[in-house]
PDB file of C-alpha atoms in Angstrom:
ATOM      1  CA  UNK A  11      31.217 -21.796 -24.604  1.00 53.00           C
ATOM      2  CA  UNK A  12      27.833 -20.779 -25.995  1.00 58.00           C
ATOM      3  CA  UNK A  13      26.798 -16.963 -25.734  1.00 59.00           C
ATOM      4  CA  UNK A  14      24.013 -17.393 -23.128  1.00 58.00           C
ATOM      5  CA  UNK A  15      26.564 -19.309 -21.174  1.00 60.00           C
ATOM      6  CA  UNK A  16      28.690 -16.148 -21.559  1.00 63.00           C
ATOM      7  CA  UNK A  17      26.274 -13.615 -20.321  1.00 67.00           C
ATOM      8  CA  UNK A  18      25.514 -15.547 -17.772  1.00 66.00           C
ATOM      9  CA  UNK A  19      28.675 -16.012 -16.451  1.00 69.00           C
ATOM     10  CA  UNK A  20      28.982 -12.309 -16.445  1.00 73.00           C
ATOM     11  CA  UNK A  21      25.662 -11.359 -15.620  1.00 82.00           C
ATOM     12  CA  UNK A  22      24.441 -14.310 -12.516  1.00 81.00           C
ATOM     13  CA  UNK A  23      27.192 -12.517  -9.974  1.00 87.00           C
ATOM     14  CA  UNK A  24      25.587  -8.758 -10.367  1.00 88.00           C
ATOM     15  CA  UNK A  25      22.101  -9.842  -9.992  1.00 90.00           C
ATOM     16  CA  UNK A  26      23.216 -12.246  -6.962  1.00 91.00           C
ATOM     17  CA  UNK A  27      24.434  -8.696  -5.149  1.00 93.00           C
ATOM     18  CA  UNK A  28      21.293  -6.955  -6.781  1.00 93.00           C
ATOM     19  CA  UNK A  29      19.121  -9.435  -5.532  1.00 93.00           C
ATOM     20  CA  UNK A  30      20.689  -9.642  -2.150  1.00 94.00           C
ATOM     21  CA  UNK A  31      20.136  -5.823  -1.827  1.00 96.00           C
ATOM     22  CA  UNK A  32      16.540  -5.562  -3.158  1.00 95.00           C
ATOM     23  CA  UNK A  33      15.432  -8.293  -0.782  1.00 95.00           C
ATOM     24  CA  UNK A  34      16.328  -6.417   2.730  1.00 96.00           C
ATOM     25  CA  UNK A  35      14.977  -3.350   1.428  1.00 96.00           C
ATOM     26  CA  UNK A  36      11.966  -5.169   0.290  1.00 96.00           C
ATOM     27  CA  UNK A  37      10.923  -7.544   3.644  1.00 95.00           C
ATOM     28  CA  UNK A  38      10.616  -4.261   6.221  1.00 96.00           C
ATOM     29  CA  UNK A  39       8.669  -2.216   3.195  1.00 96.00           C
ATOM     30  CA  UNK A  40       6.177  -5.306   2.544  1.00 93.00           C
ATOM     31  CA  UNK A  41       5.913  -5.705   6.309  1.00 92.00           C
ATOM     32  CA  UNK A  42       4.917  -1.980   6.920  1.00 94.00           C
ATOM     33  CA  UNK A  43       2.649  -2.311   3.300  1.00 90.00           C
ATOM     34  CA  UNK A  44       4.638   0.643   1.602  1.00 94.00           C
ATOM     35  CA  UNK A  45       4.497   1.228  -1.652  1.00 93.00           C
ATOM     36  CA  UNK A  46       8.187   0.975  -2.077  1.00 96.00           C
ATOM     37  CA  UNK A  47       7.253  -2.707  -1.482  1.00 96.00           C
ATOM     38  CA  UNK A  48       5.448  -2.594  -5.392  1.00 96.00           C
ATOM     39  CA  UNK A  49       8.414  -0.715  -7.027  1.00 97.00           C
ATOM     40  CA  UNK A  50      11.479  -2.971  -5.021  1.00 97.00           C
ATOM     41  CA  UNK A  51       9.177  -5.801  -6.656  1.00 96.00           C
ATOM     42  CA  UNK A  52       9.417  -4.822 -10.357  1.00 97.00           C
ATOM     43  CA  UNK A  53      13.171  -3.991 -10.098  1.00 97.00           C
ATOM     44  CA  UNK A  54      13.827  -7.316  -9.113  1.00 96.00           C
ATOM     45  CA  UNK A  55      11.976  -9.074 -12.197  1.00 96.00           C
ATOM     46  CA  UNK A  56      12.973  -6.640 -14.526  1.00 96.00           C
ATOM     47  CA  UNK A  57      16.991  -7.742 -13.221  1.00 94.00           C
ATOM     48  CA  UNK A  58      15.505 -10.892 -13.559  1.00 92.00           C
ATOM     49  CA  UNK A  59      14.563 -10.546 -16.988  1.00 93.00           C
ATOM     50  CA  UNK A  60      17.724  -8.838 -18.276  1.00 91.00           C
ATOM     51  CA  UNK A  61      20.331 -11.797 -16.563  1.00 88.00           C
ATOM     52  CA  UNK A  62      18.023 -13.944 -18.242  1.00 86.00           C
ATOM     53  CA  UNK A  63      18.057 -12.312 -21.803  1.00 88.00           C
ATOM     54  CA  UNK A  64      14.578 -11.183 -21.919  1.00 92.00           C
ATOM     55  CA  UNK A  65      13.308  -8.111 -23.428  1.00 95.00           C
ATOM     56  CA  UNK A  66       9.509  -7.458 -22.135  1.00 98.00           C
ATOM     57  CA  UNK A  67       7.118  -5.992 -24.188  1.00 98.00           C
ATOM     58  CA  UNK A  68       3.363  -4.329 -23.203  1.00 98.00           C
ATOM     59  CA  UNK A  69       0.656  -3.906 -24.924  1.00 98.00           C
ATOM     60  CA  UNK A  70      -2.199  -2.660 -23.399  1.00 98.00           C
ATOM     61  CA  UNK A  71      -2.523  -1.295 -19.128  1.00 96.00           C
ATOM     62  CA  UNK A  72      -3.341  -3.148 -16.271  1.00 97.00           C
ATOM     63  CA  UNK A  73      -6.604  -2.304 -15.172  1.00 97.00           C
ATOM     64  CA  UNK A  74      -6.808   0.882 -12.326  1.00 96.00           C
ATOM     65  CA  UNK A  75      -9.948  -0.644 -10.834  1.00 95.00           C
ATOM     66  CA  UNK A  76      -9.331  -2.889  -7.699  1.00 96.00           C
ATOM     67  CA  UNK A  77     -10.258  -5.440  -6.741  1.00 97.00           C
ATOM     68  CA  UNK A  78      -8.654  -6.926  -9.521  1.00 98.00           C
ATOM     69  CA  UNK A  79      -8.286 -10.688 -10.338  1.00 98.00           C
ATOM     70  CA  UNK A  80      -5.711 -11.119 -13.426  1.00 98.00           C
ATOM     71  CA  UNK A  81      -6.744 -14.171 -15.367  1.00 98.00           C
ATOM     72  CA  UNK A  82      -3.476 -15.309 -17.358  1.00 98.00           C
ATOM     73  CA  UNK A  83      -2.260 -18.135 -19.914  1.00 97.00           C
ATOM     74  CA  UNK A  84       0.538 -20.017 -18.132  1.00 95.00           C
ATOM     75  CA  UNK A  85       3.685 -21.184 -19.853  1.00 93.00           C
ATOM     76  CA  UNK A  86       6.884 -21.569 -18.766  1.00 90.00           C
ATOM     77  CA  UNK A  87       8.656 -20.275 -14.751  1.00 88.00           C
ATOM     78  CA  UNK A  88       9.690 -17.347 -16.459  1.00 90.00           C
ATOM     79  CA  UNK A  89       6.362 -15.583 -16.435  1.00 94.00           C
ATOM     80  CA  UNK A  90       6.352 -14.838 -13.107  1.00 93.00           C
ATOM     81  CA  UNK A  91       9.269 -12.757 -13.812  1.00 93.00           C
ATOM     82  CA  UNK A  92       7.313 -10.901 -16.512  1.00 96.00           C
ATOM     83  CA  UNK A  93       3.997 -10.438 -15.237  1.00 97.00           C
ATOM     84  CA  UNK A  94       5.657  -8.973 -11.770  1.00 96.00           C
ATOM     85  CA  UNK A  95       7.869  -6.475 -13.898  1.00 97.00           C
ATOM     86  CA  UNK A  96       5.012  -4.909 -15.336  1.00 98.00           C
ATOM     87  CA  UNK A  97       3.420  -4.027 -12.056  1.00 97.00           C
ATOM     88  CA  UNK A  98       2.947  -5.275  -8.102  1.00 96.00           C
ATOM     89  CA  UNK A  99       1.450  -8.591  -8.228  1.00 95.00           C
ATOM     90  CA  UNK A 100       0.733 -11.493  -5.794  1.00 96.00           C
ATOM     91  CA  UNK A 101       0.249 -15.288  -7.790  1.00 96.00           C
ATOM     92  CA  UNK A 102      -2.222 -18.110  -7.044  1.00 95.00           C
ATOM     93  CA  UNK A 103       0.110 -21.204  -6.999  1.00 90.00           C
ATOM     94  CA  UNK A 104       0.198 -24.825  -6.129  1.00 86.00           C
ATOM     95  CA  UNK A 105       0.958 -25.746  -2.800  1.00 85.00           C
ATOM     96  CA  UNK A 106       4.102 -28.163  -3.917  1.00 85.00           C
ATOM     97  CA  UNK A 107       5.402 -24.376  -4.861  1.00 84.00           C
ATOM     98  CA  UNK A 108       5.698 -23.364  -1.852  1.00 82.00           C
ATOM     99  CA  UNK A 109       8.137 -26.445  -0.645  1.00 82.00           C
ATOM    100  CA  UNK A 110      10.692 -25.741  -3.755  1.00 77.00           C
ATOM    101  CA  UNK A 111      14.052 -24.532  -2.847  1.00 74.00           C
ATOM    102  CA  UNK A 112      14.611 -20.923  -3.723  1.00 73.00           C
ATOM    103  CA  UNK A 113      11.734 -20.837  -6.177  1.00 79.00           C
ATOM    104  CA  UNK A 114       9.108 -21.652  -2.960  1.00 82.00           C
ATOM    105  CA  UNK A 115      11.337 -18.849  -1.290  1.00 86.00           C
ATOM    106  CA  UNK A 116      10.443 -16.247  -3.660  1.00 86.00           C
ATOM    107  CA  UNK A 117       6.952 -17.228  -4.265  1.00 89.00           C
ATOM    108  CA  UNK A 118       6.564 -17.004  -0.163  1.00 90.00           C
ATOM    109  CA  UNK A 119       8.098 -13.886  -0.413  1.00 89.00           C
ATOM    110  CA  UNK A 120       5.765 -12.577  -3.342  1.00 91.00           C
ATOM    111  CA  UNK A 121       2.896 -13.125  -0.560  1.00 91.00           C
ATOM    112  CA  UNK A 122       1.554 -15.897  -3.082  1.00 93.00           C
ATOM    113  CA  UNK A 123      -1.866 -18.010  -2.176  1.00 93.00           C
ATOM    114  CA  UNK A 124      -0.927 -21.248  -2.176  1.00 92.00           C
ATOM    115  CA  UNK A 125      -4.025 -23.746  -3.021  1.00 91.00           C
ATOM    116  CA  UNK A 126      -4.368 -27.777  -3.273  1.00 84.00           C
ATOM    117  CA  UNK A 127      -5.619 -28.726  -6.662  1.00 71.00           C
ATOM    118  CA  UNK A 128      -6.229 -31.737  -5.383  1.00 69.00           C
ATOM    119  CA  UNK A 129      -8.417 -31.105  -2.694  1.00 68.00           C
ATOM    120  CA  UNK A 130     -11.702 -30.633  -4.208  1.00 64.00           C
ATOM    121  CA  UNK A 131     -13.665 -30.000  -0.569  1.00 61.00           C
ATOM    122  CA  UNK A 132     -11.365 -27.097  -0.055  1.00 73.00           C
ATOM    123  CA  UNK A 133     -11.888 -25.192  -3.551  1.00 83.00           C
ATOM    124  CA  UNK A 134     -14.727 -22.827  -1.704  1.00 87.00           C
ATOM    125  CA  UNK A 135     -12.004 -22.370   0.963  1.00 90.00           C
ATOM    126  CA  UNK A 136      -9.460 -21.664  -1.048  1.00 92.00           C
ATOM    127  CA  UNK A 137     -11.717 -19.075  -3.046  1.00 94.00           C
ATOM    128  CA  UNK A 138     -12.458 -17.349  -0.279  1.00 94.00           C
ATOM    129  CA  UNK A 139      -8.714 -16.457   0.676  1.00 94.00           C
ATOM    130  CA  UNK A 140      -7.994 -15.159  -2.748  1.00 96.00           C
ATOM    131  CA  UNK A 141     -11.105 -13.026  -2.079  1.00 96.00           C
ATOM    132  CA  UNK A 142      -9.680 -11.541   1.162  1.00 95.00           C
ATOM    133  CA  UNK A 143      -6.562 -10.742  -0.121  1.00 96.00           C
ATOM    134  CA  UNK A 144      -8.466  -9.237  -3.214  1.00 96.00           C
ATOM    135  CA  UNK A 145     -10.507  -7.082  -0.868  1.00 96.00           C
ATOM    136  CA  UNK A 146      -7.630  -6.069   0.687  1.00 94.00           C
ATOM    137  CA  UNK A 147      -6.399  -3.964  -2.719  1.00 94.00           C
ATOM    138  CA  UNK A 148      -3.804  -6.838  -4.040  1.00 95.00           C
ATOM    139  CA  UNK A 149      -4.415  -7.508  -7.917  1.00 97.00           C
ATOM    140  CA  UNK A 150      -3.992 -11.245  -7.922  1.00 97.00           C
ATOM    141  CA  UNK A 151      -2.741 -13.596 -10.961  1.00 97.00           C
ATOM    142  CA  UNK A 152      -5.212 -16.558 -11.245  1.00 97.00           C
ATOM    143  CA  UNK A 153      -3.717 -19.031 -13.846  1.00 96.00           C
ATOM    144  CA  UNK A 154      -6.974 -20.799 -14.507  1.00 97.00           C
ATOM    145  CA  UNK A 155      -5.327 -23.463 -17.056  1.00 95.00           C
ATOM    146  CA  UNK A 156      -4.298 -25.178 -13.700  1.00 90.00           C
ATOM    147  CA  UNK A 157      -1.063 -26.246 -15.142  1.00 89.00           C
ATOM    148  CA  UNK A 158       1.167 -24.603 -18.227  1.00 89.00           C
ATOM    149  CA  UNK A 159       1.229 -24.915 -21.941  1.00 92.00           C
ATOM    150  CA  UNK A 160       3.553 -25.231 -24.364  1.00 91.00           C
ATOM    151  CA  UNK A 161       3.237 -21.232 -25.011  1.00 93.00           C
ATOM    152  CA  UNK A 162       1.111 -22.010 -28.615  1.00 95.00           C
ATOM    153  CA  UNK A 163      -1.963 -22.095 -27.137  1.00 95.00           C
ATOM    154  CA  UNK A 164      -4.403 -21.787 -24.429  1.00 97.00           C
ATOM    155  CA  UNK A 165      -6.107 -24.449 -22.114  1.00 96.00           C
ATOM    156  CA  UNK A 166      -9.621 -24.732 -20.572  1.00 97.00           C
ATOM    157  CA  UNK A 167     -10.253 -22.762 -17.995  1.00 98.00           C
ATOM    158  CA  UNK A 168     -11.224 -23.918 -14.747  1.00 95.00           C
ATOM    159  CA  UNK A 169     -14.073 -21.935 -13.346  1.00 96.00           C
ATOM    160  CA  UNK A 170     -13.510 -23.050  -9.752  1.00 93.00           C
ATOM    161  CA  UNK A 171     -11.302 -20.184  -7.765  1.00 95.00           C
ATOM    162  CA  UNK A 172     -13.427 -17.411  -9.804  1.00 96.00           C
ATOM    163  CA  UNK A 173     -15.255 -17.818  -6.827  1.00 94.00           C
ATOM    164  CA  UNK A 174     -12.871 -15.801  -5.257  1.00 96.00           C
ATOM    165  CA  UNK A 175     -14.282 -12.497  -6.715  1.00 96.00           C
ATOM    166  CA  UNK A 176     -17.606 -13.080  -5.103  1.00 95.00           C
ATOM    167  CA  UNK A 177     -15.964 -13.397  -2.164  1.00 95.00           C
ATOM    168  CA  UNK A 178     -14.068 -10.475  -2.619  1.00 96.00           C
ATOM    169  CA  UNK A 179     -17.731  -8.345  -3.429  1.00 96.00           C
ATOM    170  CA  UNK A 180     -18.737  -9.064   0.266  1.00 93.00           C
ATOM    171  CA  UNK A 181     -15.185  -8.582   1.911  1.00 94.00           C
ATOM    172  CA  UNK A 182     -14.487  -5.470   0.258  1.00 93.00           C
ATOM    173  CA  UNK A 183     -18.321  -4.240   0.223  1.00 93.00           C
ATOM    174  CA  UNK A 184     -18.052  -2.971  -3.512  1.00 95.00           C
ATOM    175  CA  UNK A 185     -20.083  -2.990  -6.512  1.00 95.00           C
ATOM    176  CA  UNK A 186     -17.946  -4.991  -8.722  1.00 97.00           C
ATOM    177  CA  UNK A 187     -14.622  -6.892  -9.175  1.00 97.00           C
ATOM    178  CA  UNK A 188     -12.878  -6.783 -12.072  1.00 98.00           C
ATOM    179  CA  UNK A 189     -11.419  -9.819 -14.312  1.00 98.00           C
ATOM    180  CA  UNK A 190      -9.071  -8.848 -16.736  1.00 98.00           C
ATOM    181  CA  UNK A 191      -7.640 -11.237 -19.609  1.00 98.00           C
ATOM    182  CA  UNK A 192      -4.348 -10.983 -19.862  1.00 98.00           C
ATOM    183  CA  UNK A 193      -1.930 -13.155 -22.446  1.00 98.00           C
ATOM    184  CA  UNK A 194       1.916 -13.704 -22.108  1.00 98.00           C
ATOM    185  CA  UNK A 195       3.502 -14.744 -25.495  1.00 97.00           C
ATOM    186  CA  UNK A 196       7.040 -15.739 -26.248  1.00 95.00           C
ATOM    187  CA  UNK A 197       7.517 -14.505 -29.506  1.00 96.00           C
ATOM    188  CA  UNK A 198      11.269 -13.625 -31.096  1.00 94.00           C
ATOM    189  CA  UNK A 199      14.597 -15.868 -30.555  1.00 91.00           C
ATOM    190  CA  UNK A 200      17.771 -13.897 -31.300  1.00 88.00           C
ATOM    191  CA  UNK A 201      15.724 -11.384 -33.203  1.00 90.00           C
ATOM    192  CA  UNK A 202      14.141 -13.998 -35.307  1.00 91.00           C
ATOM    193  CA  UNK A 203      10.415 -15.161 -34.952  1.00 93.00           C
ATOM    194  CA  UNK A 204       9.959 -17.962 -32.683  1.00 91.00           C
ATOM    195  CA  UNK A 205       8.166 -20.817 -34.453  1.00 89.00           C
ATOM    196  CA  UNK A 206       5.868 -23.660 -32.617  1.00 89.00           C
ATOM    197  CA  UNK A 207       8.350 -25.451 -32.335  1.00 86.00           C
ATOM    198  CA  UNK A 208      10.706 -22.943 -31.119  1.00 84.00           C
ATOM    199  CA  UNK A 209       8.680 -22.092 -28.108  1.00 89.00           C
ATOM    200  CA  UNK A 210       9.438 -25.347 -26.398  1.00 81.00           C
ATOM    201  CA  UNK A 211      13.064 -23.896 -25.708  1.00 81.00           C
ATOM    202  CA  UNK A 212      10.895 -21.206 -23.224  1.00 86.00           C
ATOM    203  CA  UNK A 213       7.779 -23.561 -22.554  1.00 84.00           C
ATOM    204  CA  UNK A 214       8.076 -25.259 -19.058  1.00 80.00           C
ATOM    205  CA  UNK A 215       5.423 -28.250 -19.805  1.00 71.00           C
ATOM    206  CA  UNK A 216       4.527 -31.428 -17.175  1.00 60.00           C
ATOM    207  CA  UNK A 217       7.123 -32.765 -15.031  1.00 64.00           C
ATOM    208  CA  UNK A 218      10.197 -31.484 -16.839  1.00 65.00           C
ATOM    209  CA  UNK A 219      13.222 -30.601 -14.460  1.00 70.00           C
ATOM    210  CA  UNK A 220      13.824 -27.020 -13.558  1.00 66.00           C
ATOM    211  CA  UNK A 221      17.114 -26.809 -13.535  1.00 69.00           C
ATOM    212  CA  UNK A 222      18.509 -28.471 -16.930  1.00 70.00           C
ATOM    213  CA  UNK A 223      15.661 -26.248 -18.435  1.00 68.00           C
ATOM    214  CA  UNK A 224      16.996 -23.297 -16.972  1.00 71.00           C
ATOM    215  CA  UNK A 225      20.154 -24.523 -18.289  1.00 73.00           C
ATOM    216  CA  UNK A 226      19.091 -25.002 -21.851  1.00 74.00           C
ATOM    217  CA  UNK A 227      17.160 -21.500 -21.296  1.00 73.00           C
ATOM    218  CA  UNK A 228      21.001 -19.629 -21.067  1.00 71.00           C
ATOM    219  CA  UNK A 229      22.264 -21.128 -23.617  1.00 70.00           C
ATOM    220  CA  UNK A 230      20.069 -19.698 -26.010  1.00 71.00           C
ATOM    221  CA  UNK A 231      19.516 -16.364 -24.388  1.00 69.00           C
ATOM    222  CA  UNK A 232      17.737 -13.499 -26.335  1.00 86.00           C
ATOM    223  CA  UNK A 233      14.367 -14.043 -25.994  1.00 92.00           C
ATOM    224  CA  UNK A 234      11.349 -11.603 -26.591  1.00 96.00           C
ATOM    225  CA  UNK A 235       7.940 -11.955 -24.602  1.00 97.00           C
ATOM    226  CA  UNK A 236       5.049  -9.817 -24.761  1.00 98.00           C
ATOM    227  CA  UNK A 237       2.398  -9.061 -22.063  1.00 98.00           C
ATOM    228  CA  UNK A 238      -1.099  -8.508 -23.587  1.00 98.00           C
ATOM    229  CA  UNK A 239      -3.821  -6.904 -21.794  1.00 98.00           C
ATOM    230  CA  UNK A 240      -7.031  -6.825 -22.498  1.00 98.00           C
ATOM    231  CA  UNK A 241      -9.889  -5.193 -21.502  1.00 98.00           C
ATOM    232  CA  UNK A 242     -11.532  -5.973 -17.922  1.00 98.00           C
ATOM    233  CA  UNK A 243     -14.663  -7.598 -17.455  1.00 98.00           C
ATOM    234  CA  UNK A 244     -17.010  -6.825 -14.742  1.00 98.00           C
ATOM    235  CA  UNK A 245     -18.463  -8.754 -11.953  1.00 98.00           C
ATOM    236  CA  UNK A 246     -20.290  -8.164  -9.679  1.00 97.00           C
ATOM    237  CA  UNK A 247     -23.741  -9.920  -7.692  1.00 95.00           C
ATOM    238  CA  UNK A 248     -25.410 -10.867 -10.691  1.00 96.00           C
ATOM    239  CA  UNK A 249     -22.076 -12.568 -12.302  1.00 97.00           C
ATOM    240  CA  UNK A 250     -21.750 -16.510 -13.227  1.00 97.00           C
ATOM    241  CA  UNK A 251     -18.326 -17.390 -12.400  1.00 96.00           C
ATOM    242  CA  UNK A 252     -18.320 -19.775 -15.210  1.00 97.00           C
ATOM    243  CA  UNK A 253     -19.468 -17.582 -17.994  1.00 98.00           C
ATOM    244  CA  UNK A 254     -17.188 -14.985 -16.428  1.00 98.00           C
ATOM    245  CA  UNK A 255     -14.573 -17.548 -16.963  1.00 98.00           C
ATOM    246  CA  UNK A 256     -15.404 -18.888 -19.932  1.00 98.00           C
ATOM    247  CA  UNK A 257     -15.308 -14.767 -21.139  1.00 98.00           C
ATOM    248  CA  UNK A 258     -12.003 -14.554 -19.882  1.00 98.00           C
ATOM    249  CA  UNK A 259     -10.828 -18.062 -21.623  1.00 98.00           C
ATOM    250  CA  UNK A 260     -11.874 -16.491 -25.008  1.00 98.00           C
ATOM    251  CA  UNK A 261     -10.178 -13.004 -24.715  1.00 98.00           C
ATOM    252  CA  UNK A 262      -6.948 -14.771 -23.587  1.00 98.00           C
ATOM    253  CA  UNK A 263      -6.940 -17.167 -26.280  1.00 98.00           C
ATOM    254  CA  UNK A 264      -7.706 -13.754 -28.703  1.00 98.00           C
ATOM    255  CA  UNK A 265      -5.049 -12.112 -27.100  1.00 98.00           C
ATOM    256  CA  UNK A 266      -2.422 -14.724 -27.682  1.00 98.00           C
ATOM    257  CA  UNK A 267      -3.313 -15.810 -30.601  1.00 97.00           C
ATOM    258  CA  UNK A 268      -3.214 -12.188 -32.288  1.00 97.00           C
ATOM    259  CA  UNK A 269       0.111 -11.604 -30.561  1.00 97.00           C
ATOM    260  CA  UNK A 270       1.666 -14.659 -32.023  1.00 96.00           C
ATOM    261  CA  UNK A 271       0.631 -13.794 -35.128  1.00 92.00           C
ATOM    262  CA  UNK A 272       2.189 -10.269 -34.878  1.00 80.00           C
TER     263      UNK A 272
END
């Protein structure tokens, strides 16, 4: 038996309990919109994490300003589990998300905004209920990429649901939304540097099945990924969402590419 296989084995029934736990404390504290809802949140993907093998790594802060609209590279399933352990987060996601087994579960219960990609009529829509929910204090994760990478680089940006933020300016009746860059990389296997090629062990790309890559993901175990920050960039009346997101694309690609290079 592999060693992933092992540690799974041992670790899968204490974060099924874990899990179990977290989640009844954390329905009547995100229905009342306590706090504890944020903290119950990062426990659970930082479990997560460690059944998985994962050690996190930060560099750089989240942004204090709200409303805040997290514009992120996109990789593999796992970095939902990494952005959320660094603080309370919500996700833009596909609509076919939300009809997964267990995976749509979670995402429901992560209060994500589920969009259709393929309803072009509906992007202004669609903007406009990330901007509510942005006016309403949540820091949202926009993956802009609109689909994941193999974790070397990063794709075009679609400008489209940076909309949202303008929306979020009138809902909220603020100054300014903030955009912040931010860059997951998967960067150390076993303690060893993770090569191109290695990434595509962690790398969730196309139509690839979850569960024999979740299976393949145990076996190897022992993975490092780092969350990169950068800094935030303002917008507000005067803003073009597509040079905003074109600003964005560049710091994230910065970002990951000076991280993989660590």
């Amino acid at each position: 038996m592999k060693p992933g296989h092992v540690r799974a084995a041992l670790t899968l029934p204490l974060f099924s309990v874990a899990a179990s736990v977290l989640i009844l404390l954390y329905l009547p504290a995100r229905h009342f919109r306590w706090r504890l809802a944020g903290l119950l949140q990062m426990v659970f993907h930082r479990l997560a994490l460690w059944t998985l093998g994962i050690r996190l790594h930060v560099r750089g802060r989240p942004a204090a300003e709200r409303p805040l609209l997290l514009a992120a590279n996109h990789a593999s399933w796992i970095d939902i589990s990494a952005y959320s352990a660094v603080m309370p987060l919500s996700f833009v996601a596909k609509r076919e998300v939300g009809t997964w087994p267990l995976i749509g579960f979670f995402a429901r219960l992560q209060h994500s905004v589920f969009v259709d990609r393929a309803r072009r009529g509906s992007t202004a829509d669609q903007a406009d209920s990330i901007g509510r929910r942005l006016a309403d204090g949540d820091a949202i994760v926009l993956f802009p990429e609109g689909t994941t990478s193999d974790g070397n680089q990063v794709l075009p940006f679609r400008s489209s649901l940076f909309g949202a933020a303008r929306t979020a300016l009138d809902e909220a009746g603020v100054e300014a939304v903030f955009v912040q860059p931010v860059a997951i990389a998967y960067t150390h296997m076993l303690g060893l540097p993770l090569g191109r090629s290695g990434r595509s062990i962690v790398s969730w790309v196309g139509d690839q099945d979850l569960v024999p890559h979740a299976k393949e993901l145990l076996a190897a175990s022992d993975f490092d990924v780092s969350i990169v920050f950068g800094e935030p960039i303002r917008f507000d009346r005067s803003a073009d969402r597509k040079k905003v997101s074109l600003e964005a694309e560049k710091a994230v690609r910065r970002l990951l590419a000076a991280e993989l290079r660590g």
